[in-house]
């Protein structure tokens, strides 16, 4: 490993003991939990033969997140894994100003032993969905399965298919968007396509052409934050109802009065981004079997599809 950066070396060196990213390595250094030859290093320090790296794994921090008896739509459960069809409008984990009503609050009520698994404020959570994205979300019931599921996601061994309704209709029935994503330097809350970003690849298939909109199956080969939303916006077909990347639909001169009326009708009924995590498929971390789980479309999503179906039949 001579010549490698410390923050590139440690995630693989610690695999099986502690699941860490480069950003987590930096945090551990800042906290004094990583030493290089007895001194606090820089994350970018290059390793040399004979170097000694000391890593202290800190105990989980104490936190005060209340268990809440909130309804959960459970689509799969065994001794190790809980899979939930998350509703739109529910945040995954507590954050400043939103310490209640989240998926974590609800999970702790159903599975109180989860407190502390996977970290401080996201017990059992191995991946996440945006607050207004509905659908499949996997929860680990113990530390070992949390680590194993996290590795499956990191190694891109979890197949994820979303359903989306987008403005306009892509030219090709099937398409691939291969464009790196990076957090915006102007607004840290959003992501942009940037050649300096992390690789990101999205595939889409048109399930139904509604002239003014299209119903898509979207497969994420990578799992970057906001990936589907940014990628679809980048090809001129943003997710309907997306408040950040949605923009305004393109309207050419050939758009009929009937289509304009249908567009207005749909927009009046949309109250969130029409993106739903529809399906996941992965090998169970403890058994030699594939698990495939489908989260049925929520009522608001189905209602928009029904409006579009009725509109194009007129």
Tab-separated table of N, CA, C and O in Angstrom, residues 136 138 149 152-153 156-161 219 278-284 289-294:
chain	number	residue	atom	x	y	z
A	136	UNK	N	-39.510	1.399	-1.632
A	136	UNK	CA	-38.777	0.367	-0.890
A	136	UNK	C	-37.597	0.950	-0.131
A	136	UNK	O	-36.753	1.639	-0.693
A	138	UNK	N	-34.773	-0.534	2.931
A	138	UNK	CA	-34.319	-1.709	3.683
A	138	UNK	C	-33.747	-1.277	5.033
A	138	UNK	O	-32.965	-0.325	5.113
A	149	UNK	N	-25.235	-5.620	4.426
A	149	UNK	CA	-26.089	-4.925	3.460
A	149	UNK	C	-25.406	-3.654	2.954
A	149	UNK	O	-25.521	-3.300	1.775
A	152	UNK	N	-23.125	-4.675	0.251
A	152	UNK	CA	-23.836	-5.000	-0.988
A	152	UNK	C	-24.163	-3.735	-1.775
A	152	UNK	O	-24.010	-3.693	-2.999
A	153	UNK	N	-24.599	-2.700	-1.055
A	153	UNK	CA	-24.884	-1.431	-1.727
A	153	UNK	C	-23.601	-0.819	-2.268
A	153	UNK	O	-23.567	-0.330	-3.403
A	156	UNK	N	-22.435	-2.364	-5.383
A	156	UNK	CA	-23.448	-2.287	-6.451
A	156	UNK	C	-24.051	-3.644	-6.756
A	156	UNK	O	-24.278	-4.010	-7.916
A	157	UNK	N	-24.346	-4.400	-5.707
A	157	UNK	CA	-24.944	-5.715	-5.861
A	157	UNK	C	-26.419	-5.720	-5.480
A	157	UNK	O	-27.023	-6.795	-5.342
A	158	UNK	N	-26.986	-4.526	-5.308
A	158	UNK	CA	-28.417	-4.399	-5.052
A	158	UNK	C	-29.054	-3.776	-6.298
A	158	UNK	O	-28.711	-2.661	-6.681
A	159	UNK	N	-29.961	-4.511	-6.930
A	159	UNK	CA	-30.660	-4.001	-8.122
A	159	UNK	C	-31.809	-3.114	-7.656
A	159	UNK	O	-32.644	-3.528	-6.847
A	160	UNK	N	-31.851	-1.898	-8.175
A	160	UNK	CA	-32.873	-0.927	-7.754
A	160	UNK	C	-33.593	-0.389	-8.976
A	160	UNK	O	-32.959	0.146	-9.890
A	161	UNK	N	-34.902	-0.538	-8.988
A	161	UNK	CA	-35.701	0.032	-10.075
A	161	UNK	C	-36.722	1.012	-9.498
A	161	UNK	O	-37.436	0.689	-8.545
A	219	UNK	N	-33.625	2.462	-13.742
A	219	UNK	CA	-32.706	1.584	-13.015
A	219	UNK	C	-31.438	2.361	-12.694
A	219	UNK	O	-30.806	2.938	-13.585
A	278	UNK	N	-39.564	1.341	-6.683
A	278	UNK	CA	-40.546	0.294	-6.957
A	278	UNK	C	-40.068	-1.112	-6.597
A	278	UNK	O	-40.826	-1.929	-6.093
A	279	UNK	N	-38.787	-1.396	-6.851
A	279	UNK	CA	-38.316	-2.777	-6.706
A	279	UNK	C	-36.860	-2.811	-6.264
A	279	UNK	O	-36.051	-1.992	-6.706
A	280	UNK	N	-36.540	-3.755	-5.399
A	280	UNK	CA	-35.143	-4.066	-5.079
A	280	UNK	C	-34.949	-5.570	-5.177
A	280	UNK	O	-35.866	-6.354	-4.910
A	281	UNK	N	-33.727	-5.959	-5.572
A	281	UNK	CA	-33.391	-7.382	-5.647
A	281	UNK	C	-31.957	-7.553	-5.182
A	281	UNK	O	-31.056	-6.823	-5.622
A	282	UNK	N	-31.735	-8.493	-4.276
A	282	UNK	CA	-30.403	-8.709	-3.727
A	282	UNK	C	-30.321	-10.116	-3.151
A	282	UNK	O	-31.345	-10.769	-2.917
A	283	UNK	N	-29.102	-10.575	-2.934
A	283	UNK	CA	-28.915	-11.868	-2.283
A	283	UNK	C	-28.962	-11.657	-0.774
A	283	UNK	O	-28.291	-10.782	-0.227
A	284	UNK	N	-29.753	-12.472	-0.109
A	284	UNK	CA	-29.867	-12.361	1.345
A	284	UNK	C	-28.484	-12.491	1.971
A	284	UNK	O	-27.708	-13.377	1.592
A	289	UNK	N	-30.060	-17.235	-1.230
A	289	UNK	CA	-31.297	-17.031	-1.979
A	289	UNK	C	-31.438	-15.558	-2.336
A	289	UNK	O	-30.968	-14.676	-1.611
A	290	UNK	N	-32.046	-15.324	-3.486
A	290	UNK	CA	-32.300	-13.964	-3.925
A	290	UNK	C	-33.628	-13.473	-3.350
A	290	UNK	O	-34.612	-14.216	-3.297
A	291	UNK	N	-33.611	-12.236	-2.926
A	291	UNK	CA	-34.815	-11.594	-2.409
A	291	UNK	C	-35.231	-10.519	-3.404
A	291	UNK	O	-34.424	-9.667	-3.781
A	292	UNK	N	-36.456	-10.570	-3.871
A	292	UNK	CA	-36.996	-9.514	-4.735
A	292	UNK	C	-38.251	-8.959	-4.087
A	292	UNK	O	-39.162	-9.719	-3.741
A	293	UNK	N	-38.265	-7.657	-3.909
A	293	UNK	CA	-39.366	-7.014	-3.200
A	293	UNK	C	-39.911	-5.875	-4.039
A	293	UNK	O	-39.154	-5.041	-4.544
A	294	UNK	N	-41.226	-5.843	-4.181
A	294	UNK	CA	-41.901	-4.785	-4.928
A	294	UNK	C	-42.779	-3.989	-3.964
A	294	UNK	O	-43.510	-4.571	-3.155
